[in-house]
Amino acid sequence: MLTRFAPSPTGALHLGHAYSAVLAHHAARGAGGRFLIRIDDIDGSRSREEHVAASLADLMWLGLDWDGEPVRQSDRLAHYAAALDTLRTRGLVYPCFCTRADIAASLSAPHGPPNGPSGAIYPGTCRNLSATEGARRVADEPHCWRLDMASAIASAGALMWDEAGQAMRAADPAAHGDIVLARKDAPASYHLASTLDDVAMGVTHVIRGADLIASTDVHRLLQALLGLATPVYRHHALVCGPDGKRLAKRDAAASLASLRAAGADGRALAADLREGRLPAGYSLRMP
Ligand code: GLU
């Protein structure tokens, strides 16, 4: 068994991250397997080196050890570009030149385009540009690359994934619409990078929060399109704060750094989290 914990270095880790890391670590170590860390630093404008160091220090404080050096997404850009090329060759992605304002204006709906699990659903404006026009504009206009969701689903057929401990789940990526897979300032989206990395790292079990179930619909589709192996998934309950809402990076009181500063024992906290016991005021909920 090989599991991973994949923090984005855009803020401090909190109890929710600790819960996820503890479950993934425990699953691997309990089975005599490996536990890897991946730094999801694909978003160069929001990622900070100080958060990388602080996250690793938090994991050590929890007593979680990992195998090898942490993998960095920023070192893997060539792999993401190659996968995008494969999809481009098969005509499953297209360049999109729309700005946010264009997307909002292309619909007469008063609140802009409807939202899907990955944000606003793209209305499809650039999907039908001719190949010649697309190629001409790619040369000198800012653009992103979108997955042609309908063609991708038609090409992949019906898909399932193994949700550990439950029946197989049907993957239903259609609700995301034509998602962005790459843009100039972020050479691969979370969906593309995460799918490729999990396979390249040899992850057998992806253990992560249930807020990412809808993302797994897309990851399963990308695996099928790119001929990649599918890990087993386990989506766990989310840690909620005293207000009943899922923790966010801005909830400073729940950050591992502040718990540590307040004198908490990291290893004891990890042992409690493993058993689903949370500090007073916090709870676990399925979204
Ligand atoms: N970096 C992502 C996050 O922190 C990882 C999600 C995942 O486990 O795939 O949300």
PDB file of C-alpha atoms and ligand atoms in Angstrom:
ATOM      1  CA  MET A   1       0.000   0.000   0.000  1.00  0.00           C
ATOM      2  CA  LEU A   2       1.235   3.485  -0.834  1.00  0.00           C
ATOM      3  CA  THR A   3      -0.596   6.614   0.323  1.00  0.00           C
ATOM      4  CA  ARG A   4       0.228  10.303   0.179  1.00  0.00           C
ATOM      5  CA  PHE A   5      -0.539  13.621   1.765  1.00  0.00           C
ATOM      6  CA  ALA A   6      -0.499  16.537  -0.673  1.00  0.00           C
ATOM      7  CA  PRO A   7      -0.649  19.979   0.954  1.00  0.00           C
ATOM      8  CA  SER A   8      -0.858  23.156  -1.130  1.00  0.00           C
ATOM      9  CA  PRO A   9       1.663  25.586   0.392  1.00  0.00           C
ATOM     10  CA  THR A  10      -0.760  28.501   0.340  1.00  0.00           C
ATOM     11  CA  GLY A  11      -1.357  28.765   4.090  1.00  0.00           C
ATOM     12  CA  ALA A  12      -0.930  27.076   7.457  1.00  0.00           C
ATOM     13  CA  LEU A  13      -2.060  23.464   7.980  1.00  0.00           C
ATOM     14  CA  HIS A  14      -5.015  23.048  10.339  1.00  0.00           C
ATOM     15  CA  LEU A  15      -6.760  20.198  12.139  1.00  0.00           C
ATOM     16  CA  GLY A  16      -8.483  19.095   8.930  1.00  0.00           C
ATOM     17  CA  HIS A  17      -5.135  18.614   7.192  1.00  0.00           C
ATOM     18  CA  ALA A  18      -3.800  16.808  10.249  1.00  0.00           C
ATOM     19  CA  TYR A  19      -6.769  14.423  10.197  1.00  0.00           C
ATOM     20  CA  SER A  20      -6.206  13.636   6.514  1.00  0.00           C
ATOM     21  CA  ALA A  21      -2.447  13.170   6.928  1.00  0.00           C
ATOM     22  CA  VAL A  22      -2.908  10.950  10.005  1.00  0.00           C
ATOM     23  CA  LEU A  23      -5.419   8.685   8.204  1.00  0.00           C
ATOM     24  CA  ALA A  24      -3.212   8.325   5.125  1.00  0.00           C
ATOM     25  CA  HIS A  25      -0.099   7.708   7.212  1.00  0.00           C
ATOM     26  CA  HIS A  26      -1.839   5.195   9.452  1.00  0.00           C
ATOM     27  CA  ALA A  27      -3.344   3.260   6.529  1.00  0.00           C
ATOM     28  CA  ALA A  28       0.083   2.874   4.909  1.00  0.00           C
ATOM     29  CA  ARG A  29       2.106   2.127   8.018  1.00  0.00           C
ATOM     30  CA  GLY A  30      -0.547  -0.249   9.359  1.00  0.00           C
ATOM     31  CA  ALA A  31      -0.176  -2.301   6.171  1.00  0.00           C
ATOM     32  CA  GLY A  32       3.626  -2.133   6.137  1.00  0.00           C
ATOM     33  CA  GLY A  33       3.360   0.260   3.186  1.00  0.00           C
ATOM     34  CA  ARG A  34       4.830   3.572   2.138  1.00  0.00           C
ATOM     35  CA  PHE A  35       3.708   7.127   2.869  1.00  0.00           C
ATOM     36  CA  LEU A  36       4.794   9.989   0.599  1.00  0.00           C
ATOM     37  CA  ILE A  37       4.457  13.759   0.736  1.00  0.00           C
ATOM     38  CA  ARG A  38       3.661  15.831  -2.330  1.00  0.00           C
ATOM     39  CA  ILE A  39       3.870  19.603  -2.342  1.00  0.00           C
ATOM     40  CA  ASP A  40       1.106  20.914  -4.603  1.00  0.00           C
ATOM     41  CA  ASP A  41       2.939  24.113  -5.568  1.00  0.00           C
ATOM     42  CA  ILE A  42       1.652  24.381  -9.125  1.00  0.00           C
ATOM     43  CA  ASP A  43       0.086  27.760  -8.395  1.00  0.00           C
ATOM     44  CA  GLY A  44       3.265  29.846  -8.390  1.00  0.00           C
ATOM     45  CA  SER A  45       1.493  33.058  -7.476  1.00  0.00           C
ATOM     46  CA  ARG A  46      -0.033  31.695  -4.242  1.00  0.00           C
ATOM     47  CA  SER A  47       2.551  29.104  -3.131  1.00  0.00           C
ATOM     48  CA  ARG A  48       5.115  30.214  -0.542  1.00  0.00           C
ATOM     49  CA  GLU A  49       8.290  28.409   0.461  1.00  0.00           C
ATOM     50  CA  GLU A  50       7.715  29.299   4.120  1.00  0.00           C
ATOM     51  CA  HIS A  51       4.463  27.308   4.055  1.00  0.00           C
ATOM     52  CA  VAL A  52       6.336  24.273   2.687  1.00  0.00           C
ATOM     53  CA  ALA A  53       8.785  24.355   5.594  1.00  0.00           C
ATOM     54  CA  ALA A  54       6.016  25.004   8.133  1.00  0.00           C
ATOM     55  CA  SER A  55       3.869  22.135   6.776  1.00  0.00           C
ATOM     56  CA  LEU A  56       6.739  19.655   7.001  1.00  0.00           C
ATOM     57  CA  ALA A  57       7.496  20.869  10.548  1.00  0.00           C
ATOM     58  CA  ASP A  58       3.815  20.361  11.472  1.00  0.00           C
ATOM     59  CA  LEU A  59       3.881  16.784  10.149  1.00  0.00           C
ATOM     60  CA  MET A  60       7.023  16.034  12.158  1.00  0.00           C
ATOM     61  CA  TRP A  61       5.378  17.511  15.258  1.00  0.00           C
ATOM     62  CA  LEU A  62       2.483  15.080  14.711  1.00  0.00           C
ATOM     63  CA  GLY A  63       5.052  12.270  14.627  1.00  0.00           C
ATOM     64  CA  LEU A  64       4.315  11.361  10.988  1.00  0.00           C
ATOM     65  CA  ASP A  65       7.350  10.131   9.081  1.00  0.00           C
ATOM     66  CA  TRP A  66       7.429   9.899   5.295  1.00  0.00           C
ATOM     67  CA  ASP A  67       9.450   8.021   2.693  1.00  0.00           C
ATOM     68  CA  GLY A  68      11.926   9.813   0.454  1.00  0.00           C
ATOM     69  CA  GLU A  69      12.022  13.488  -0.422  1.00  0.00           C
ATOM     70  CA  PRO A  70       8.697  15.280  -0.868  1.00  0.00           C
ATOM     71  CA  VAL A  71       7.640  15.370  -4.532  1.00  0.00           C
ATOM     72  CA  ARG A  72       7.102  18.859  -5.907  1.00  0.00           C
ATOM     73  CA  GLN A  73       4.592  19.600  -8.637  1.00  0.00           C
ATOM     74  CA  SER A  74       6.763  22.513  -9.793  1.00  0.00           C
ATOM     75  CA  ASP A  75       9.400  19.898 -10.793  1.00  0.00           C
ATOM     76  CA  ARG A  76       6.926  17.973 -12.950  1.00  0.00           C
ATOM     77  CA  LEU A  77       5.733  20.548 -15.459  1.00  0.00           C
ATOM     78  CA  ALA A  78       7.130  18.622 -18.456  1.00  0.00           C
ATOM     79  CA  HIS A  79       4.931  15.627 -17.567  1.00  0.00           C
ATOM     80  CA  TYR A  80       1.815  17.789 -17.425  1.00  0.00           C
ATOM     81  CA  ALA A  81       2.698  19.372 -20.789  1.00  0.00           C
ATOM     82  CA  ALA A  82       3.167  15.927 -22.359  1.00  0.00           C
ATOM     83  CA  ALA A  83      -0.248  14.732 -21.143  1.00  0.00           C
ATOM     84  CA  LEU A  84      -1.874  17.900 -22.444  1.00  0.00           C
ATOM     85  CA  ASP A  85      -0.221  17.240 -25.802  1.00  0.00           C
ATOM     86  CA  THR A  86      -1.705  13.743 -25.889  1.00  0.00           C
ATOM     87  CA  LEU A  87      -5.178  15.147 -25.274  1.00  0.00           C
ATOM     88  CA  ARG A  88      -4.595  17.867 -27.872  1.00  0.00           C
ATOM     89  CA  THR A  89      -3.557  15.318 -30.488  1.00  0.00           C
ATOM     90  CA  ARG A  90      -6.778  13.443 -29.835  1.00  0.00           C
ATOM     91  CA  GLY A  91      -8.844  16.611 -30.204  1.00  0.00           C
ATOM     92  CA  LEU A  92     -10.135  16.426 -26.626  1.00  0.00           C
ATOM     93  CA  VAL A  93      -8.935  19.868 -25.529  1.00  0.00           C
ATOM     94  CA  TYR A  94      -9.361  23.230 -27.199  1.00  0.00           C
ATOM     95  CA  PRO A  95      -7.877  26.691 -26.646  1.00  0.00           C
ATOM     96  CA  CYS A  96     -10.159  29.211 -24.955  1.00  0.00           C
ATOM     97  CA  PHE A  97      -9.581  32.947 -25.232  1.00  0.00           C
ATOM     98  CA  CYS A  98     -12.449  34.119 -23.030  1.00  0.00           C
ATOM     99  CA  THR A  99     -11.816  36.404 -20.087  1.00  0.00           C
ATOM    100  CA  ARG A 100     -13.902  36.090 -16.945  1.00  0.00           C
ATOM    101  CA  ALA A 101     -15.891  39.100 -18.117  1.00  0.00           C
ATOM    102  CA  ASP A 102     -16.522  37.452 -21.511  1.00  0.00           C
ATOM    103  CA  ILE A 103     -17.861  34.343 -19.768  1.00  0.00           C
ATOM    104  CA  ALA A 104     -20.140  36.374 -17.511  1.00  0.00           C
ATOM    105  CA  ALA A 105     -21.403  38.434 -20.469  1.00  0.00           C
ATOM    106  CA  SER A 106     -22.008  35.447 -22.728  1.00  0.00           C
ATOM    107  CA  LEU A 107     -25.004  34.479 -20.647  1.00  0.00           C
ATOM    108  CA  SER A 108     -27.933  36.706 -20.029  1.00  0.00           C
ATOM    109  CA  ALA A 109     -28.519  35.059 -16.623  1.00  0.00           C
ATOM    110  CA  PRO A 110     -28.494  37.803 -13.962  1.00  0.00           C
ATOM    111  CA  HIS A 111     -25.993  35.961 -11.750  1.00  0.00           C
ATOM    112  CA  GLY A 112     -23.616  34.836 -14.509  1.00  0.00           C
ATOM    113  CA  PRO A 113     -22.974  31.253 -15.540  1.00  0.00           C
ATOM    114  CA  PRO A 114     -24.238  28.444 -13.274  1.00  0.00           C
ATOM    115  CA  ASN A 115     -21.694  26.918 -10.919  1.00  0.00           C
ATOM    116  CA  GLY A 116     -20.434  23.334 -11.115  1.00  0.00           C
ATOM    117  CA  PRO A 117     -18.121  21.510  -8.713  1.00  0.00           C
ATOM    118  CA  SER A 118     -15.064  23.192 -10.321  1.00  0.00           C
ATOM    119  CA  GLY A 119     -16.551  26.701 -10.391  1.00  0.00           C
ATOM    120  CA  ALA A 120     -18.498  28.479 -13.148  1.00  0.00           C
ATOM    121  CA  ILE A 121     -19.579  26.151 -15.937  1.00  0.00           C
ATOM    122  CA  TYR A 122     -18.052  27.365 -19.171  1.00  0.00           C
ATOM    123  CA  PRO A 123     -20.735  28.225 -21.743  1.00  0.00           C
ATOM    124  CA  GLY A 124     -18.670  26.757 -24.599  1.00  0.00           C
ATOM    125  CA  THR A 125     -17.981  29.914 -26.610  1.00  0.00           C
ATOM    126  CA  CYS A 126     -14.561  28.797 -27.945  1.00  0.00           C
ATOM    127  CA  ARG A 127     -15.437  25.105 -28.362  1.00  0.00           C
ATOM    128  CA  ASN A 128     -16.436  25.500 -31.984  1.00  0.00           C
ATOM    129  CA  LEU A 129     -13.692  27.783 -33.266  1.00  0.00           C
ATOM    130  CA  SER A 130     -12.133  26.319 -36.396  1.00  0.00           C
ATOM    131  CA  ALA A 131      -8.739  24.651 -35.975  1.00  0.00           C
ATOM    132  CA  THR A 132      -7.208  27.338 -38.204  1.00  0.00           C
ATOM    133  CA  GLU A 133      -8.639  30.205 -36.173  1.00  0.00           C
ATOM    134  CA  GLY A 134      -7.661  28.496 -32.905  1.00  0.00           C
ATOM    135  CA  ALA A 135      -4.071  27.988 -34.073  1.00  0.00           C
ATOM    136  CA  ARG A 136      -3.791  31.582 -35.331  1.00  0.00           C
ATOM    137  CA  ARG A 137      -5.056  33.071 -32.074  1.00  0.00           C
ATOM    138  CA  VAL A 138      -2.984  30.726 -29.848  1.00  0.00           C
ATOM    139  CA  ALA A 139       0.128  32.311 -31.357  1.00  0.00           C
ATOM    140  CA  ASP A 140      -0.594  35.786 -30.013  1.00  0.00           C
ATOM    141  CA  GLU A 141      -3.503  35.821 -27.566  1.00  0.00           C
ATOM    142  CA  PRO A 142      -3.613  34.770 -23.901  1.00  0.00           C
ATOM    143  CA  HIS A 143      -5.523  31.498 -23.621  1.00  0.00           C
ATOM    144  CA  CYS A 144      -6.157  28.445 -21.522  1.00  0.00           C
ATOM    145  CA  TRP A 145      -6.824  24.849 -22.595  1.00  0.00           C
ATOM    146  CA  ARG A 146     -10.195  23.324 -21.811  1.00  0.00           C
ATOM    147  CA  LEU A 147     -11.336  19.735 -21.837  1.00  0.00           C
ATOM    148  CA  ASP A 148     -14.184  19.137 -24.273  1.00  0.00           C
ATOM    149  CA  MET A 149     -16.224  17.352 -21.620  1.00  0.00           C
ATOM    150  CA  ALA A 150     -18.909  15.878 -23.890  1.00  0.00           C
ATOM    151  CA  SER A 151     -16.337  14.425 -26.312  1.00  0.00           C
ATOM    152  CA  ALA A 152     -14.188  13.204 -23.418  1.00  0.00           C
ATOM    153  CA  ILE A 153     -17.129  11.380 -21.825  1.00  0.00           C
ATOM    154  CA  ALA A 154     -18.154   9.909 -25.167  1.00  0.00           C
ATOM    155  CA  SER A 155     -14.608   8.684 -25.747  1.00  0.00           C
ATOM    156  CA  ALA A 156     -14.162   7.206 -22.252  1.00  0.00           C
ATOM    157  CA  GLY A 157     -17.582   5.560 -21.836  1.00  0.00           C
ATOM    158  CA  ALA A 158     -19.081   4.686 -18.440  1.00  0.00           C
ATOM    159  CA  LEU A 159     -16.573   4.792 -15.571  1.00  0.00           C
ATOM    160  CA  MET A 160     -16.483   3.606 -11.971  1.00  0.00           C
ATOM    161  CA  TRP A 161     -14.081   3.859  -9.088  1.00  0.00           C
ATOM    162  CA  ASP A 162     -13.496   1.752  -6.006  1.00  0.00           C
ATOM    163  CA  GLU A 163     -14.500   3.757  -2.918  1.00  0.00           C
ATOM    164  CA  ALA A 164     -12.830   1.757  -0.132  1.00  0.00           C
ATOM    165  CA  GLY A 165     -15.264  -0.086   2.077  1.00  0.00           C
ATOM    166  CA  GLN A 166     -18.246   0.761  -0.142  1.00  0.00           C
ATOM    167  CA  ALA A 167     -19.694  -0.337  -3.423  1.00  0.00           C
ATOM    168  CA  MET A 168     -18.104   0.848  -6.658  1.00  0.00           C
ATOM    169  CA  ARG A 169     -19.119   4.431  -7.429  1.00  0.00           C
ATOM    170  CA  ALA A 170     -20.109   5.664 -10.860  1.00  0.00           C
ATOM    171  CA  ALA A 171     -18.001   8.623 -12.013  1.00  0.00           C
ATOM    172  CA  ASP A 172     -20.135  11.501 -13.237  1.00  0.00           C
ATOM    173  CA  PRO A 173     -17.859  14.306 -14.453  1.00  0.00           C
ATOM    174  CA  ALA A 174     -20.433  16.010 -16.726  1.00  0.00           C
ATOM    175  CA  ALA A 175     -21.474  18.522 -14.051  1.00  0.00           C
ATOM    176  CA  HIS A 176     -18.048  20.195 -14.222  1.00  0.00           C
ATOM    177  CA  GLY A 177     -18.504  21.294 -17.817  1.00  0.00           C
ATOM    178  CA  ASP A 178     -15.469  22.119 -19.964  1.00  0.00           C
ATOM    179  CA  ILE A 179     -12.875  22.458 -17.200  1.00  0.00           C
ATOM    180  CA  VAL A 180      -9.567  24.270 -17.609  1.00  0.00           C
ATOM    181  CA  LEU A 181      -6.621  21.852 -17.753  1.00  0.00           C
ATOM    182  CA  ALA A 182      -3.816  24.380 -18.253  1.00  0.00           C
ATOM    183  CA  ARG A 183      -3.175  28.073 -18.578  1.00  0.00           C
ATOM    184  CA  LYS A 184      -0.167  30.297 -18.993  1.00  0.00           C
ATOM    185  CA  ASP A 185       0.264  31.194 -15.328  1.00  0.00           C
ATOM    186  CA  ALA A 186      -0.541  27.652 -14.096  1.00  0.00           C
ATOM    187  CA  PRO A 187       0.780  25.082 -16.595  1.00  0.00           C
ATOM    188  CA  ALA A 188      -1.550  22.372 -15.256  1.00  0.00           C
ATOM    189  CA  SER A 189      -4.757  22.529 -13.267  1.00  0.00           C
ATOM    190  CA  TYR A 190      -5.112  20.736  -9.938  1.00  0.00           C
ATOM    191  CA  HIS A 191      -7.147  18.045 -11.716  1.00  0.00           C
ATOM    192  CA  LEU A 192      -4.526  17.240 -14.347  1.00  0.00           C
ATOM    193  CA  ALA A 193      -1.483  17.496 -12.065  1.00  0.00           C
ATOM    194  CA  SER A 194      -3.003  15.499  -9.219  1.00  0.00           C
ATOM    195  CA  THR A 195      -4.213  12.689 -11.503  1.00  0.00           C
ATOM    196  CA  LEU A 196      -0.820  12.341 -13.190  1.00  0.00           C
ATOM    197  CA  ASP A 197       1.159  12.612  -9.959  1.00  0.00           C
ATOM    198  CA  ASP A 198      -0.821  10.009  -8.053  1.00  0.00           C
ATOM    199  CA  VAL A 199      -0.092   7.484 -10.794  1.00  0.00           C
ATOM    200  CA  ALA A 200       3.569   8.509 -11.218  1.00  0.00           C
ATOM    201  CA  MET A 201       4.126   8.247  -7.445  1.00  0.00           C
ATOM    202  CA  GLY A 202       2.592   4.763  -7.406  1.00  0.00           C
ATOM    203  CA  VAL A 203      -0.213   5.777  -5.033  1.00  0.00           C
ATOM    204  CA  THR A 204      -2.451   2.749  -4.445  1.00  0.00           C
ATOM    205  CA  HIS A 205      -4.938   4.464  -2.100  1.00  0.00           C
ATOM    206  CA  VAL A 206      -5.915   8.132  -2.335  1.00  0.00           C
ATOM    207  CA  ILE A 207      -7.161   9.123   1.118  1.00  0.00           C
ATOM    208  CA  ARG A 208      -8.552  12.657   1.167  1.00  0.00           C
ATOM    209  CA  GLY A 209     -11.488  14.772   2.279  1.00  0.00           C
ATOM    210  CA  ALA A 210     -15.016  14.148   1.038  1.00  0.00           C
ATOM    211  CA  ASP A 211     -15.037  17.702  -0.360  1.00  0.00           C
ATOM    212  CA  LEU A 212     -12.982  16.208  -3.219  1.00  0.00           C
ATOM    213  CA  ILE A 213     -15.442  13.472  -4.250  1.00  0.00           C
ATOM    214  CA  ALA A 214     -16.587  15.568  -7.224  1.00  0.00           C
ATOM    215  CA  SER A 215     -12.934  16.009  -8.245  1.00  0.00           C
ATOM    216  CA  THR A 216     -12.559  12.229  -8.323  1.00  0.00           C
ATOM    217  CA  ASP A 217     -15.247  12.175 -11.043  1.00  0.00           C
ATOM    218  CA  VAL A 218     -12.851  14.215 -13.204  1.00  0.00           C
ATOM    219  CA  HIS A 219      -9.708  12.356 -12.133  1.00  0.00           C
ATOM    220  CA  ARG A 220     -11.293   9.035 -13.095  1.00  0.00           C
ATOM    221  CA  LEU A 221     -12.140  10.473 -16.517  1.00  0.00           C
ATOM    222  CA  LEU A 222      -8.588  11.767 -17.048  1.00  0.00           C
ATOM    223  CA  GLN A 223      -7.191   8.354 -16.048  1.00  0.00           C
ATOM    224  CA  ALA A 224      -9.362   6.705 -18.679  1.00  0.00           C
ATOM    225  CA  LEU A 225      -8.423   9.224 -21.392  1.00  0.00           C
ATOM    226  CA  LEU A 226      -4.696   8.924 -20.664  1.00  0.00           C
ATOM    227  CA  GLY A 227      -4.649   5.151 -20.111  1.00  0.00           C
ATOM    228  CA  LEU A 228      -3.585   5.470 -16.450  1.00  0.00           C
ATOM    229  CA  ALA A 229      -4.122   3.089 -13.543  1.00  0.00           C
ATOM    230  CA  THR A 230      -6.888   3.941 -11.066  1.00  0.00           C
ATOM    231  CA  PRO A 231      -6.092   3.902  -7.351  1.00  0.00           C
ATOM    232  CA  VAL A 232      -8.614   2.987  -4.673  1.00  0.00           C
ATOM    233  CA  TYR A 233     -10.186   6.097  -3.119  1.00  0.00           C
ATOM    234  CA  ARG A 234     -11.276   6.806   0.396  1.00  0.00           C
ATOM    235  CA  HIS A 235     -13.002  10.127   0.999  1.00  0.00           C
ATOM    236  CA  HIS A 236     -13.178  10.886   4.695  1.00  0.00           C
ATOM    237  CA  ALA A 237     -15.396  13.165   6.800  1.00  0.00           C
ATOM    238  CA  LEU A 238     -14.326  16.790   7.190  1.00  0.00           C
ATOM    239  CA  VAL A 239     -13.253  18.493  10.396  1.00  0.00           C
ATOM    240  CA  CYS A 240     -15.696  21.264  11.302  1.00  0.00           C
ATOM    241  CA  GLY A 241     -15.148  24.130  13.715  1.00  0.00           C
ATOM    242  CA  PRO A 242     -17.312  25.269  16.629  1.00  0.00           C
ATOM    243  CA  ASP A 243     -19.594  27.007  14.077  1.00  0.00           C
ATOM    244  CA  GLY A 244     -20.264  23.648  12.354  1.00  0.00           C
ATOM    245  CA  LYS A 245     -18.513  24.798   9.178  1.00  0.00           C
ATOM    246  CA  ARG A 246     -15.633  23.007   7.543  1.00  0.00           C
ATOM    247  CA  LEU A 247     -12.264  24.460   8.570  1.00  0.00           C
ATOM    248  CA  ALA A 248     -10.565  26.846   6.176  1.00  0.00           C
ATOM    249  CA  LYS A 249      -7.012  28.130   6.054  1.00  0.00           C
ATOM    250  CA  ARG A 250      -8.177  31.389   7.612  1.00  0.00           C
ATOM    251  CA  ASP A 251      -9.319  29.616  10.833  1.00  0.00           C
ATOM    252  CA  ALA A 252      -6.161  30.540  12.715  1.00  0.00           C
ATOM    253  CA  ALA A 253      -7.277  28.971  16.024  1.00  0.00           C
ATOM    254  CA  ALA A 254      -7.375  25.527  14.425  1.00  0.00           C
ATOM    255  CA  SER A 255      -3.937  25.845  12.822  1.00  0.00           C
ATOM    256  CA  LEU A 256      -1.430  23.269  13.954  1.00  0.00           C
ATOM    257  CA  ALA A 257       1.044  26.081  14.643  1.00  0.00           C
ATOM    258  CA  SER A 258      -1.297  27.699  17.158  1.00  0.00           C
ATOM    259  CA  LEU A 259      -2.149  24.370  18.818  1.00  0.00           C
ATOM    260  CA  ARG A 260       1.553  23.709  19.156  1.00  0.00           C
ATOM    261  CA  ALA A 261       2.188  27.223  20.528  1.00  0.00           C
ATOM    262  CA  ALA A 262      -0.577  26.595  23.086  1.00  0.00           C
ATOM    263  CA  GLY A 263       1.378  23.593  24.361  1.00  0.00           C
ATOM    264  CA  ALA A 264      -0.524  20.717  22.691  1.00  0.00           C
ATOM    265  CA  ASP A 265       1.308  17.398  22.274  1.00  0.00           C
ATOM    266  CA  GLY A 266       1.477  16.580  18.550  1.00  0.00           C
ATOM    267  CA  ARG A 267       1.841  12.820  18.918  1.00  0.00           C
ATOM    268  CA  ALA A 268      -1.069  12.622  21.355  1.00  0.00           C
ATOM    269  CA  LEU A 269      -3.170  14.707  18.939  1.00  0.00           C
ATOM    270  CA  ALA A 270      -2.275  12.338  16.069  1.00  0.00           C
ATOM    271  CA  ALA A 271      -3.250   9.310  18.185  1.00  0.00           C
ATOM    272  CA  ASP A 272      -6.615  10.943  18.983  1.00  0.00           C
ATOM    273  CA  LEU A 273      -7.280  11.889  15.354  1.00  0.00           C
ATOM    274  CA  ARG A 274      -6.583   8.329  14.292  1.00  0.00           C
ATOM    275  CA  GLU A 275      -9.469   7.246  16.522  1.00  0.00           C
ATOM    276  CA  GLY A 276     -11.707  10.086  15.304  1.00  0.00           C
ATOM    277  CA  ARG A 277     -11.374  12.033  18.579  1.00  0.00           C
ATOM    278  CA  LEU A 278     -11.096  15.776  18.092  1.00  0.00           C
ATOM    279  CA  PRO A 279     -10.239  18.626  20.456  1.00  0.00           C
ATOM    280  CA  ALA A 280     -13.270  20.155  22.241  1.00  0.00           C
ATOM    281  CA  GLY A 281     -15.504  22.160  19.929  1.00  0.00           C
ATOM    282  CA  TYR A 282     -14.476  20.361  16.726  1.00  0.00           C
ATOM    283  CA  SER A 283     -16.431  17.618  14.991  1.00  0.00           C
ATOM    284  CA  LEU A 284     -16.339  15.355  11.944  1.00  0.00           C
ATOM    285  CA  ARG A 285     -19.029  15.653   9.278  1.00  0.00           C
ATOM    286  CA  MET A 286     -19.708  14.248   5.845  1.00  0.00           C
ATOM    287  CA  PRO A 287     -20.580  17.164   3.488  1.00  0.00           C
TER     288      PRO A 287
HETATM  289  N1  GLU B   1      -3.360  20.024  -2.660  1.00  0.00           N
HETATM  290  C1  GLU B   1      -4.714  19.553  -2.645  1.00  0.00           C
HETATM  291  C2  GLU B   1      -5.438  20.147  -1.457  1.00  0.00           C
HETATM  292  O1  GLU B   1      -4.789  20.538  -0.494  1.00  0.00           O
HETATM  293  C3  GLU B   1      -4.673  18.056  -2.562  1.00  0.00           C
HETATM  294  C4  GLU B   1      -5.975  17.415  -2.723  1.00  0.00           C
HETATM  295  C5  GLU B   1      -5.815  15.921  -2.918  1.00  0.00           C
HETATM  296  O2  GLU B   1      -5.550  15.241  -1.917  1.00  0.00           O
HETATM  297  O3  GLU B   1      -5.912  15.470  -4.040  1.00  0.00           O
HETATM  298  O4  GLU B   1      -6.653  20.279  -1.503  1.00  0.00           O
END
